[in-house]
Amino acid sequence: MASSPAGTTDPPLVDTEFDRATAVRRLDDGTFALEVDAGFTVGPKPNGGYLLAAAVRAAGDALAAEGSAHRDALAATAHYLWAPDPGPATIEVEVLRVGRGASQARATISQGDRRCVDLTFTMGTLPDGPDAPPATWSALAPFDVAPIEDCFRVPADPPGGKFKVSIMDRSDLRLDPDTMQWAFGPASGRGELRGWISFADGRPTDPLGLLFFLDALPPATFDIARSGWVPTLSLTTYLWARPAPGPLRIRQRVQQVAAGRVDEVCELWDADDRLVGQATQLAAIRFDDDAAVVPYPR
Amino acid sequence: MASSPAGTTDPPLVDTEFDRATAVRRLDDGTFALEVDAGFTVGPKPNGGYLLAAAVRAAGDALAAEGSAHRDALAATAHYLWAPDPGPATIEVEVLRVGRGASQARATISQGDRRCVDLTFTMGTLPDGPDAPPATWSALAPFDVAPIEDCFRVPADPPGGKFKVSIMDRSDLRLDPDTMQWAFGPASGRGELRGWISFADGRPTDPLGLLFFLDALPPATFDIARSGWVPTLSLTTYLWARPAPGPLRIRQRVQQVAAGRVDEVCELWDADDRLVGQATQLAAIRFDDDAAVVPYPR
């Protein structure tokens, strides 16, 4: 699709709820308008991966306006300062460098006077599924996950949940029962969730969808001990390729909890057994006062 | 140490080569002057972890000027746009939010008209070594590394090397011979380096030192196949605690090489068996045309 004249922006490639919710409109002052969508929330607040995807869309548009075709976030980091509410928000993008193989941009999502998310991107063009060569070298291997029909669809209104997790109506997340015992009894202490993920409305997963999925799982700390909300401080994503069609395998693992913080890593594998995306995040955590922390089994 | 009047900055806590090389001086316009040190280089260009440490120092000073005591980078990300040369550079810091438990700032390192490094930080105060509680939970365990006296000190002028790696005169890096066979013969294909690291001049390792060490190792891709320079696109670090005295155990591992990019993870463990710092980075890589890529042993 050709880049569009100033003052407008490219229409969504596909008219789905995710494309509408991440749509950004370039304003005359060069900033972008985003309508934070109430359907992409956890409780009352928007999901961090959803906000990241919207900001990458704005960064791609800003690069297109400078003649660059780089629309994919090879590496992206978001620092979350303040959770915005559903409703109008502004994305300010600054193009830092336009390069041949990669370009860099930074962005800020604000609502009113409040800065909500600060982001930095290394942008480029991901190899396309069928044409993409396999990894040159990898120490990682696809993990075991139960067949999708044996997995547990995570509902937006989990039994006993204190709030609605609307993103579970947008994504179709099926967790391996082997990693779900914490939902029905004591946690296993492994700190790991595995399953399958796709868009609930059948939208194909593109690189923007990968960004959303990389932050869409429940905290894997639920498999260690009960806690309240686990707000992300910093999320970093790397994307490797546009995924092959079909549901993706996803795994989220806790690495360490210390001093009120937790780090988790996430992997997304496609139907061709390729690692297509990864994330690492640092979040704040406070286990419930009466929660017993189940140690990692060694 | 009390924060200092505008126009000056705190003197280094310890007068060592690392403290002098990372010293920043606040100018009247609110930016910071940095003298990029020729001793913290790989070939002609400064090391990325060294630049990160200098920028965190500036961010801590900028936060102090706003009444915050947050000087430690709990989470930091640097995107490298252009490698500066040794000599004068400018660091521009923008404080995004001053909070109770954590604050956020972004920074840019420029040289002349060129933007060189774009950084974002979540800042706070790390627990101090002896008083720090152990990790609440961890899936990670300290790795095996040969006794320090059996390890191989990495020289600044490696035999057959094409350029001087000056940071190896600043850090005392001892690599486990088990991870060094690539230096003397064929690579092992494991893509992993393990060893011990400390400052060569005996300076104690503080949180700024951790940032430098997290990017100080040779590319672990040397254990896969020969390549030229492996320039970092994006580096993300998490710090957990001020380390106990003594050399730190360090491990750098390659996770995947695909589409001309590589991601590597790094861990730093202290003498009390605590994970004190981690990093993940995405870099550009091109193996030598005649290099055979040794697959990961499974």
Coordinates of C-alpha atoms in Angstrom, one line a residue:
Chain A
M1 CA 0.0 0.0 0.0
A2 CA 1.4 3.4 -0.9
S3 CA 2.1 5.9 1.8
S4 CA -0.5 8.5 2.1
P5 CA -0.5 12.3 1.9
A6 CA 0.2 14.2 5.1
G7 CA -2.7 14.8 7.4
T8 CA -4.1 11.3 6.9
T9 CA -2.8 7.8 7.5
D10 CA -3.1 4.4 5.8
P11 CA -6.4 2.7 6.5
P12 CA -6.1 -0.6 8.4
L13 CA -5.0 -3.4 6.1
V14 CA -7.8 -5.6 7.5
D15 CA -11.0 -4.3 9.2
T16 CA -10.9 -6.3 12.4
E17 CA -11.4 -5.3 16.0
F18 CA -7.6 -5.3 16.5
D19 CA -7.0 -3.1 13.4
R20 CA -9.7 -0.7 14.5
A21 CA -8.4 -0.6 18.1
T22 CA -4.8 0.1 17.0
A23 CA -5.8 2.6 14.3
V24 CA -3.9 5.9 14.6
R25 CA -4.7 9.1 12.8
R26 CA -2.0 11.7 12.0
L27 CA -3.0 15.2 13.1
D28 CA -1.8 18.4 11.6
D29 CA 0.8 18.9 14.3
G30 CA 2.5 15.7 13.4
T31 CA 1.2 13.7 16.4
F32 CA -1.1 10.8 16.2
A33 CA -4.6 10.3 17.7
L34 CA -5.4 7.0 19.3
E35 CA -8.7 5.9 20.7
V36 CA -7.7 3.6 23.6
D37 CA -10.2 0.7 23.1
A38 CA -12.2 -0.5 26.1
G39 CA -12.1 -4.0 24.6
F40 CA -8.4 -4.4 25.0
T41 CA -8.3 -4.1 28.7
V42 CA -7.4 -6.0 31.9
G43 CA -9.8 -4.7 34.5
P44 CA -10.3 -1.0 33.6
K45 CA -6.9 -0.5 32.0
P46 CA -5.5 -1.2 28.6
N47 CA -3.1 -4.1 28.0
G48 CA 0.5 -3.1 27.6
G49 CA 1.1 -5.1 24.4
Y50 CA -1.9 -3.5 22.8
L51 CA -0.5 -0.1 23.5
L52 CA 2.9 -1.1 22.2
A53 CA 1.3 -2.3 18.9
A54 CA -0.6 1.0 18.5
A55 CA 2.6 2.9 19.0
V56 CA 4.5 0.8 16.5
R57 CA 1.8 1.5 14.0
A58 CA 2.3 5.2 14.6
A59 CA 6.1 4.8 14.3
G60 CA 5.7 3.0 11.0
D61 CA 3.5 5.8 9.7
A62 CA 6.0 8.4 10.8
L63 CA 8.8 6.5 9.1
A64 CA 6.7 6.2 5.9
A65 CA 6.3 10.0 5.9
E66 CA 10.1 10.2 5.8
G67 CA 10.3 7.7 2.9
S68 CA 11.2 4.6 4.9
A69 CA 9.3 1.3 4.4
H70 CA 10.3 0.0 7.8
R71 CA 7.0 -0.9 9.6
D72 CA 8.1 -3.9 11.7
A73 CA 9.5 -3.5 15.3
L74 CA 12.7 -5.7 15.2
A75 CA 13.3 -4.6 18.8
A76 CA 11.0 -2.5 20.9
T77 CA 11.0 -1.4 24.5
A78 CA 8.1 0.2 26.4
H79 CA 8.4 1.8 29.9
Y80 CA 5.0 2.1 31.5
L81 CA 4.6 5.3 33.6
W82 CA 0.9 5.6 34.1
A83 CA -2.0 3.4 32.8
P84 CA -4.3 5.4 30.6
D85 CA -8.0 5.0 30.5
P86 CA -10.1 3.9 27.5
G87 CA -10.7 7.0 25.4
P88 CA -8.7 9.5 23.4
A89 CA -4.9 9.5 23.7
T90 CA -2.0 11.1 21.8
I91 CA 1.1 9.4 20.4
E92 CA 4.1 11.6 19.7
V93 CA 6.7 9.9 17.5
E94 CA 10.2 11.1 16.9
V95 CA 12.2 9.5 14.1
L96 CA 15.8 9.2 15.3
R97 CA 17.5 7.8 12.3
V98 CA 16.4 6.4 8.9
G99 CA 18.7 3.7 7.8
R100 CA 18.9 1.1 5.0
G101 CA 18.5 -2.1 7.0
A102 CA 17.0 -0.6 10.1
S103 CA 15.7 2.7 11.4
Q104 CA 15.1 4.0 14.9
A105 CA 12.2 5.9 16.5
R106 CA 11.0 6.8 19.9
A107 CA 7.4 7.5 21.0
T108 CA 5.3 8.7 23.9
I109 CA 1.7 7.8 24.6
S110 CA 0.0 10.6 26.6
Q111 CA -3.5 11.2 27.9
G112 CA -4.3 14.8 28.7
D113 CA -1.3 16.1 30.5
R114 CA -0.1 12.7 31.6
R115 CA 2.7 10.8 30.0
C116 CA 1.6 7.2 30.1
V117 CA 4.1 5.1 28.0
D118 CA 7.6 5.8 26.8
L119 CA 8.8 3.7 23.9
T120 CA 11.9 3.1 21.7
F121 CA 12.0 1.1 18.5
T122 CA 14.5 -0.4 16.1
M123 CA 12.3 -0.8 13.0
G124 CA 12.9 -2.8 9.9
T125 CA 11.2 -5.3 7.6
L126 CA 10.6 -8.9 8.8
P127 CA 11.1 -11.8 6.4
D128 CA 7.8 -13.1 5.2
G129 CA 6.6 -16.5 6.3
P130 CA 6.9 -18.8 3.3
D131 CA 10.0 -17.0 2.0
A132 CA 11.8 -16.6 5.3
P133 CA 14.9 -18.8 5.6
P134 CA 15.0 -20.9 8.8
A135 CA 17.1 -19.7 11.7
T136 CA 20.9 -19.8 10.9
W137 CA 21.5 -21.2 14.4
S138 CA 19.4 -21.7 17.5
A139 CA 19.9 -22.9 21.1
L140 CA 16.2 -22.8 21.6
A141 CA 13.7 -25.6 20.6
P142 CA 9.9 -25.6 20.4
F143 CA 8.5 -26.7 23.8
D144 CA 5.9 -29.4 24.4
V145 CA 2.3 -28.2 24.6
A146 CA -0.8 -30.3 24.7
P147 CA -2.9 -30.6 21.5
I148 CA -5.1 -27.4 21.2
E149 CA -8.3 -29.4 21.7
D150 CA -7.0 -30.6 25.1
C151 CA -6.2 -27.0 26.3
F152 CA -8.3 -24.7 28.5
R153 CA -9.7 -21.6 26.9
V154 CA -9.0 -18.7 29.3
P155 CA -12.2 -16.8 29.7
A156 CA -12.6 -13.0 30.0
D157 CA -14.6 -13.5 33.2
P158 CA -12.7 -16.2 35.1
P159 CA -14.6 -17.8 38.0
G160 CA -13.7 -16.0 41.2
G161 CA -11.9 -13.2 39.2
K162 CA -12.2 -9.7 40.6
F163 CA -12.4 -8.0 37.2
K164 CA -13.0 -8.7 33.6
V165 CA -10.0 -9.5 31.4
S166 CA -11.5 -8.2 28.1
I167 CA -8.4 -9.1 26.1
M168 CA -9.4 -12.8 26.5
D169 CA -12.4 -12.0 24.3
R170 CA -10.0 -10.6 21.6
S171 CA -7.4 -13.3 21.7
D172 CA -8.2 -17.0 21.8
L173 CA -5.8 -18.3 24.5
R174 CA -5.7 -22.0 25.2
L175 CA -3.5 -23.0 28.1
D176 CA -2.1 -26.4 28.6
P177 CA -3.9 -28.0 31.6
D178 CA -0.5 -29.2 32.8
T179 CA 0.4 -25.5 33.5
M180 CA -3.0 -24.6 35.0
Q181 CA -3.2 -26.4 38.3
W182 CA -2.9 -23.1 40.2
A183 CA -6.4 -22.2 38.8
F184 CA -7.9 -25.3 40.6
G185 CA -5.7 -25.9 43.5
P186 CA -2.2 -25.2 44.8
A187 CA 0.4 -23.7 42.5
S188 CA 3.1 -26.0 41.0
G189 CA 6.0 -23.6 41.7
R190 CA 7.3 -24.0 38.2
G191 CA 6.3 -20.4 37.2
E192 CA 5.4 -21.4 33.7
L193 CA 2.4 -21.1 31.4
R194 CA 2.3 -22.8 28.0
G195 CA -0.5 -22.9 25.4
W196 CA -1.8 -21.7 22.0
I197 CA -2.8 -18.2 21.0
S198 CA -4.6 -16.6 18.0
F199 CA -7.1 -13.8 17.4
A200 CA -10.6 -14.8 18.5
D201 CA -12.1 -13.3 15.3
G202 CA -9.8 -15.3 13.0
R203 CA -7.6 -12.3 12.1
P204 CA -4.3 -13.6 10.8
T205 CA -1.4 -12.9 13.1
D206 CA 1.0 -10.2 11.7
P207 CA 3.9 -8.6 13.4
L208 CA 1.6 -6.2 15.2
G209 CA -0.4 -9.1 16.5
L210 CA 2.8 -10.7 17.8
L211 CA 3.4 -7.6 19.9
F212 CA 0.0 -7.9 21.4
F213 CA 0.3 -11.6 22.1
L214 CA 3.7 -11.2 23.8
D215 CA 2.1 -9.4 26.7
A216 CA -1.4 -11.1 26.7
L217 CA -0.8 -14.0 29.1
P218 CA -1.8 -14.0 32.7
P219 CA 1.2 -13.4 35.0
A220 CA 3.1 -16.7 35.2
T221 CA 3.6 -15.8 38.8
F222 CA 0.1 -17.3 39.4
D223 CA 1.9 -20.6 39.2
I224 CA 4.0 -19.6 42.2
A225 CA 1.7 -17.7 44.6
R226 CA -1.4 -15.5 44.6
S227 CA -0.9 -11.8 44.1
G228 CA -2.8 -8.7 43.0
W229 CA -2.1 -7.0 39.8
V230 CA 1.4 -7.4 38.4
P231 CA 2.0 -4.0 36.7
T232 CA 4.7 -4.1 34.0
L233 CA 7.5 -1.5 34.5
S234 CA 9.4 -2.3 31.3
L235 CA 8.7 -4.6 28.3
T236 CA 11.2 -5.5 25.6
T237 CA 10.2 -7.4 22.5
Y238 CA 12.2 -8.9 19.6
L239 CA 10.5 -10.1 16.4
W240 CA 12.2 -12.5 14.0
A241 CA 9.7 -13.3 11.2
R242 CA 6.1 -12.9 10.0
P243 CA 4.4 -16.1 11.3
A244 CA 3.0 -18.9 9.2
P245 CA -0.8 -19.1 9.3
G246 CA -2.4 -20.9 12.3
P247 CA -2.4 -20.6 16.1
L248 CA 1.0 -19.9 17.7
R249 CA 2.5 -21.8 20.6
I250 CA 3.3 -19.5 23.5
R251 CA 5.2 -19.9 26.7
Q252 CA 5.7 -17.5 29.5
R253 CA 8.2 -18.2 32.3
V254 CA 9.2 -16.5 35.5
Q255 CA 12.9 -16.2 36.0
Q256 CA 13.2 -14.4 39.3
V257 CA 11.2 -12.7 42.0
A258 CA 13.2 -10.4 44.3
A259 CA 12.8 -7.1 46.1
G260 CA 9.2 -6.7 44.9
R261 CA 10.0 -7.2 41.3
V262 CA 9.7 -10.1 38.9
D263 CA 11.1 -10.8 35.4
E264 CA 9.3 -13.0 32.9
V265 CA 10.3 -14.2 29.5
C266 CA 7.8 -15.1 26.7
E267 CA 8.3 -17.0 23.4
L268 CA 6.1 -17.3 20.4
W269 CA 6.6 -20.2 17.9
D270 CA 4.7 -20.6 14.6
A271 CA 3.4 -23.6 12.8
D272 CA 6.7 -24.0 10.9
D273 CA 8.5 -24.5 14.3
R274 CA 10.1 -21.1 14.0
L275 CA 10.7 -18.7 17.0
V276 CA 8.9 -15.7 15.6
G277 CA 8.9 -13.4 18.7
Q278 CA 10.3 -13.1 22.2
A279 CA 9.7 -10.8 25.1
T280 CA 11.3 -10.0 28.5
Q281 CA 9.6 -7.9 31.1
L282 CA 10.2 -6.5 34.5
A283 CA 7.1 -5.9 36.6
A284 CA 6.3 -4.9 40.2
I285 CA 4.8 -7.7 42.3
R286 CA 3.4 -8.1 45.8
F287 CA 2.2 -11.6 46.7
D288 CA -0.9 -11.8 48.9
D289 CA -0.1 -11.6 52.6
D290 CA -1.5 -15.0 53.2
A291 CA 0.0 -16.6 50.1
A292 CA 2.6 -19.4 50.4
V293 CA 5.3 -19.0 47.9
V294 CA 5.9 -22.5 46.2
P295 CA 9.6 -22.9 45.6
Y296 CA 10.9 -23.9 42.1
P297 CA 11.1 -27.7 41.9
R298 CA 14.7 -28.8 41.5
Chain B
M1 CA 26.2 12.5 49.4
A2 CA 24.0 15.5 49.2
S3 CA 22.8 16.7 45.8
S4 CA 24.8 19.6 44.6
P5 CA 23.9 23.1 43.4
A6 CA 22.9 23.6 39.8
G7 CA 25.8 24.0 37.3
T8 CA 27.9 21.3 39.0
T9 CA 27.5 17.7 39.7
D10 CA 28.5 15.2 42.4
P11 CA 32.2 14.3 42.3
P12 CA 32.9 10.6 41.6
L13 CA 32.4 8.5 44.7
V14 CA 35.8 6.8 44.1
D15 CA 38.5 8.3 41.9
T16 CA 39.1 5.3 39.6
E17 CA 39.5 5.1 35.8
F18 CA 35.8 4.0 35.5
D19 CA 34.6 6.8 37.6
R20 CA 36.6 9.4 35.7
A21 CA 35.5 7.9 32.3
T22 CA 31.8 8.0 33.3
A23 CA 32.0 11.4 34.9
V24 CA 29.3 13.8 33.7
R25 CA 29.2 17.6 34.2
R26 CA 25.9 19.4 34.2
L27 CA 25.9 22.4 31.9
D28 CA 23.9 25.6 32.3
D29 CA 21.4 24.5 29.7
G30 CA 20.6 21.4 31.7
T31 CA 22.4 18.9 29.5
F32 CA 25.5 17.0 30.6
A33 CA 28.9 16.9 29.2
L34 CA 30.7 13.5 28.8
E35 CA 34.2 13.0 27.7
V36 CA 34.0 9.6 25.9
D37 CA 37.1 7.8 27.1
A38 CA 39.5 6.2 24.7
G39 CA 40.3 3.5 27.3
F40 CA 36.7 2.1 27.2
T41 CA 36.7 1.1 23.6
V42 CA 36.5 -1.9 21.3
G43 CA 38.6 -1.0 18.3
P44 CA 38.1 2.7 17.8
K45 CA 34.6 2.9 19.3
P46 CA 33.3 3.1 22.9
N47 CA 31.8 0.0 24.5
G48 CA 28.0 0.1 24.7
G49 CA 27.8 -0.8 28.4
Y50 CA 30.2 2.0 29.2
L51 CA 28.0 4.5 27.4
L52 CA 24.9 3.1 29.2
A53 CA 26.6 3.5 32.6
A54 CA 27.5 7.2 31.8
A55 CA 24.0 7.9 30.8
V56 CA 22.6 6.3 34.0
R57 CA 24.9 8.5 36.0
A58 CA 23.5 11.6 34.2
A59 CA 19.9 10.4 34.8
G60 CA 20.6 9.9 38.5
D61 CA 22.0 13.5 38.6
A62 CA 18.9 14.8 36.8
L63 CA 16.6 13.0 39.2
A64 CA 18.6 14.3 42.2
A65 CA 18.0 17.8 40.9
E66 CA 14.3 17.1 41.1
G67 CA 14.6 15.8 44.7
S68 CA 14.6 12.1 43.9
A69 CA 17.2 9.7 45.4
H70 CA 16.8 7.2 42.6
R71 CA 20.2 6.6 41.1
D72 CA 20.1 2.9 40.2
A73 CA 18.8 1.6 36.9
L74 CA 16.3 -1.1 37.8
A75 CA 15.6 -1.5 34.1
A76 CA 17.4 0.2 31.2
T77 CA 17.3 0.0 27.5
A78 CA 19.7 1.5 25.0
H79 CA 19.2 1.7 21.2
Y80 CA 22.5 2.3 19.4
L81 CA 22.2 4.6 16.4
W82 CA 25.7 5.6 15.7
A83 CA 28.9 4.8 17.5
P84 CA 30.5 8.0 18.8
D85 CA 34.3 8.6 18.8
P86 CA 36.4 9.2 21.9
G87 CA 36.1 12.9 22.8
P88 CA 33.4 15.3 23.9
A89 CA 29.8 14.2 23.8
T90 CA 26.5 15.5 25.2
I91 CA 23.9 13.7 27.3
E92 CA 20.4 15.1 27.3
V93 CA 18.2 13.8 30.1
E94 CA 14.4 14.1 30.3
V95 CA 12.8 13.1 33.6
L96 CA 9.5 11.5 32.7
R97 CA 8.1 10.8 36.2
V98 CA 9.3 11.0 39.7
G99 CA 7.7 8.3 41.9
R100 CA 8.1 6.9 45.3
G101 CA 9.4 3.4 44.5
A102 CA 10.6 4.1 41.0
S103 CA 11.1 7.0 38.6
Q104 CA 11.5 7.1 34.8
A105 CA 13.8 9.0 32.6
R106 CA 15.0 9.0 29.0
A107 CA 18.3 10.2 27.6
T108 CA 20.1 10.8 24.4
I109 CA 23.9 10.7 23.9
S110 CA 24.9 12.9 21.0
Q111 CA 28.2 14.0 19.4
G112 CA 28.1 17.1 17.3
D113 CA 24.8 17.0 15.3
R114 CA 24.7 13.2 15.5
R115 CA 22.4 11.3 17.8
C116 CA 24.4 8.3 19.0
V117 CA 22.4 6.4 21.7
D118 CA 18.8 6.6 22.8
L119 CA 18.1 5.4 26.3
T120 CA 15.1 4.8 28.6
F121 CA 15.4 4.0 32.4
T122 CA 13.2 2.9 35.2
M123 CA 15.3 4.1 38.2
G124 CA 15.1 3.2 41.8
T125 CA 17.3 2.2 44.8
L126 CA 18.8 -1.3 44.8
P127 CA 19.0 -3.2 48.1
D128 CA 22.4 -3.2 49.5
G129 CA 24.6 -6.3 49.5
P130 CA 24.7 -7.5 53.1
D131 CA 21.2 -6.2 54.0
A132 CA 19.5 -7.4 50.8
P133 CA 17.1 -10.3 51.3
P134 CA 17.7 -13.4 49.1
A135 CA 15.5 -13.8 46.1
T136 CA 11.8 -14.5 47.0
W137 CA 11.7 -17.1 44.2
S138 CA 14.0 -18.1 41.4
A139 CA 14.0 -20.6 38.5
L140 CA 17.7 -19.7 37.8
A141 CA 20.7 -21.2 39.6
P142 CA 24.3 -20.2 39.5
F143 CA 26.1 -22.0 36.7
D144 CA 29.3 -24.0 36.9
V145 CA 32.5 -22.1 36.2
A146 CA 36.1 -23.2 36.7
P147 CA 38.1 -21.8 39.6
I148 CA 39.3 -18.3 38.8
E149 CA 43.0 -19.4 38.8
D150 CA 42.2 -22.0 36.1
C151 CA 40.6 -19.4 33.8
F152 CA 42.1 -17.5 30.9
R153 CA 42.5 -13.7 31.2
V154 CA 41.2 -12.1 28.0
P155 CA 43.9 -9.7 26.8
A156 CA 43.3 -6.3 25.2
D157 CA 45.5 -7.4 22.3
P158 CA 44.4 -10.9 21.5
P159 CA 46.8 -12.9 19.3
G160 CA 45.6 -12.6 15.7
G161 CA 43.1 -9.9 16.7
K162 CA 42.6 -7.1 14.1
F163 CA 42.1 -4.3 16.7
K164 CA 42.7 -3.5 20.4
V165 CA 40.0 -4.3 22.9
S166 CA 40.9 -1.6 25.4
I167 CA 38.0 -2.6 27.8
M168 CA 40.0 -5.7 28.6
D169 CA 42.6 -3.5 30.3
R170 CA 39.8 -1.9 32.4
S171 CA 38.0 -5.1 33.3
D172 CA 39.7 -8.3 34.5
L173 CA 37.8 -10.9 32.5
R174 CA 38.8 -14.6 33.1
L175 CA 37.0 -17.0 30.8
D176 CA 36.5 -20.7 31.6
P177 CA 38.8 -22.7 29.2
D178 CA 35.8 -25.0 28.6
T179 CA 34.1 -22.1 26.8
M180 CA 37.2 -20.9 24.9
Q181 CA 38.0 -23.7 22.5
W182 CA 37.0 -21.4 19.6
A183 CA 40.1 -19.3 20.4
F184 CA 42.4 -22.2 19.7
G185 CA 40.5 -24.4 17.3
P186 CA 37.0 -25.1 16.0
A187 CA 34.0 -23.6 17.8
S188 CA 32.0 -25.9 20.0
G189 CA 28.6 -24.6 18.7
R190 CA 27.3 -24.1 22.2
G191 CA 27.3 -20.3 21.9
E192 CA 28.2 -19.8 25.5
L193 CA 30.9 -18.0 27.4
R194 CA 31.4 -18.3 31.2
G195 CA 33.9 -16.7 33.5
W196 CA 34.7 -14.2 36.2
I197 CA 34.8 -10.4 35.9
S198 CA 35.9 -7.5 38.1
F199 CA 37.6 -4.2 37.6
A200 CA 41.3 -4.5 36.7
D201 CA 42.2 -1.7 39.1
G202 CA 40.4 -3.3 42.1
R203 CA 37.5 -0.8 42.1
P204 CA 34.5 -2.4 43.8
T205 CA 31.6 -3.3 41.6
D206 CA 28.6 -1.0 42.1
P207 CA 25.4 -0.9 40.0
L208 CA 27.1 1.3 37.4
G209 CA 29.9 -1.3 37.2
L210 CA 27.3 -4.1 36.6
L211 CA 26.0 -2.1 33.6
F212 CA 29.5 -2.0 32.1
F213 CA 30.1 -5.7 32.7
L214 CA 26.8 -6.8 31.2
D215 CA 28.1 -5.7 27.8
A216 CA 31.8 -6.4 28.3
L217 CA 32.1 -9.9 27.0
P218 CA 33.3 -10.9 23.5
P219 CA 30.3 -12.0 21.3
A220 CA 29.3 -15.5 22.4
T221 CA 28.8 -16.1 18.7
F222 CA 32.6 -16.6 18.5
D223 CA 31.7 -20.0 19.9
I224 CA 29.5 -20.7 16.8
A225 CA 31.3 -19.2 13.8
R226 CA 33.8 -16.5 12.9
S227 CA 32.3 -13.1 12.1
G228 CA 33.3 -9.4 12.0
W229 CA 32.1 -6.9 14.5
V230 CA 28.7 -7.7 16.1
P231 CA 27.2 -4.2 16.6
T232 CA 24.5 -4.0 19.2
L233 CA 21.1 -2.6 18.0
S234 CA 19.3 -2.8 21.4
L235 CA 20.5 -3.6 24.9
T236 CA 18.2 -4.1 27.9
T237 CA 19.5 -4.6 31.4
Y238 CA 17.8 -5.5 34.7
L239 CA 19.6 -5.0 38.0
W240 CA 18.5 -6.7 41.2
A241 CA 21.0 -5.9 44.0
R242 CA 24.3 -4.2 44.8
P243 CA 26.7 -7.1 44.6
A244 CA 28.7 -8.6 47.5
P245 CA 32.5 -7.9 47.3
G246 CA 34.7 -10.0 45.0
P247 CA 34.7 -11.1 41.4
L248 CA 31.4 -11.8 39.7
R249 CA 30.5 -14.9 37.8
I250 CA 29.3 -14.0 34.3
R251 CA 27.7 -16.0 31.5
Q252 CA 26.8 -14.9 28.0
R253 CA 24.7 -17.1 25.8
V254 CA 23.4 -16.9 22.2
Q255 CA 19.7 -17.8 21.9
Q256 CA 19.1 -17.4 18.1
V257 CA 20.8 -16.2 14.9
A258 CA 18.4 -15.5 12.1
A259 CA 17.9 -13.0 9.3
G260 CA 21.3 -11.3 10.0
R261 CA 20.5 -10.7 13.7
V262 CA 21.4 -12.4 16.9
D263 CA 20.1 -12.2 20.5
E264 CA 22.3 -12.9 23.5
V265 CA 21.5 -13.1 27.2
C266 CA 23.9 -12.3 30.0
E267 CA 23.8 -13.1 33.7
L268 CA 25.9 -11.7 36.6
W269 CA 26.0 -13.6 39.9
D270 CA 27.8 -12.4 43.1
A271 CA 29.8 -14.2 45.7
D272 CA 26.6 -14.7 47.8
D273 CA 25.1 -16.8 44.9
R274 CA 22.7 -14.0 44.0
L275 CA 21.7 -13.1 40.5
V276 CA 22.5 -9.3 40.6
G277 CA 22.1 -8.4 37.0
Q278 CA 20.9 -9.6 33.6
A279 CA 20.9 -8.4 30.1
T280 CA 19.4 -9.3 26.7
Q281 CA 20.6 -7.8 23.5
L282 CA 19.8 -7.8 19.8
A283 CA 22.7 -7.3 17.5
A284 CA 23.5 -7.4 13.8
I285 CA 25.7 -10.2 12.7
R286 CA 27.3 -11.4 9.5
F287 CA 29.4 -14.6 9.7
D288 CA 32.5 -14.6 7.6
D289 CA 31.9 -16.0 4.1
D290 CA 34.2 -18.9 4.7
A291 CA 33.0 -19.6 8.2
A292 CA 31.2 -23.0 8.9
V293 CA 28.3 -22.5 11.4
V294 CA 28.6 -25.2 14.1
P295 CA 25.1 -26.3 15.0
Y296 CA 24.0 -26.3 18.7
P297 CA 24.7 -29.8 20.1
R298 CA 21.5 -31.5 21.1

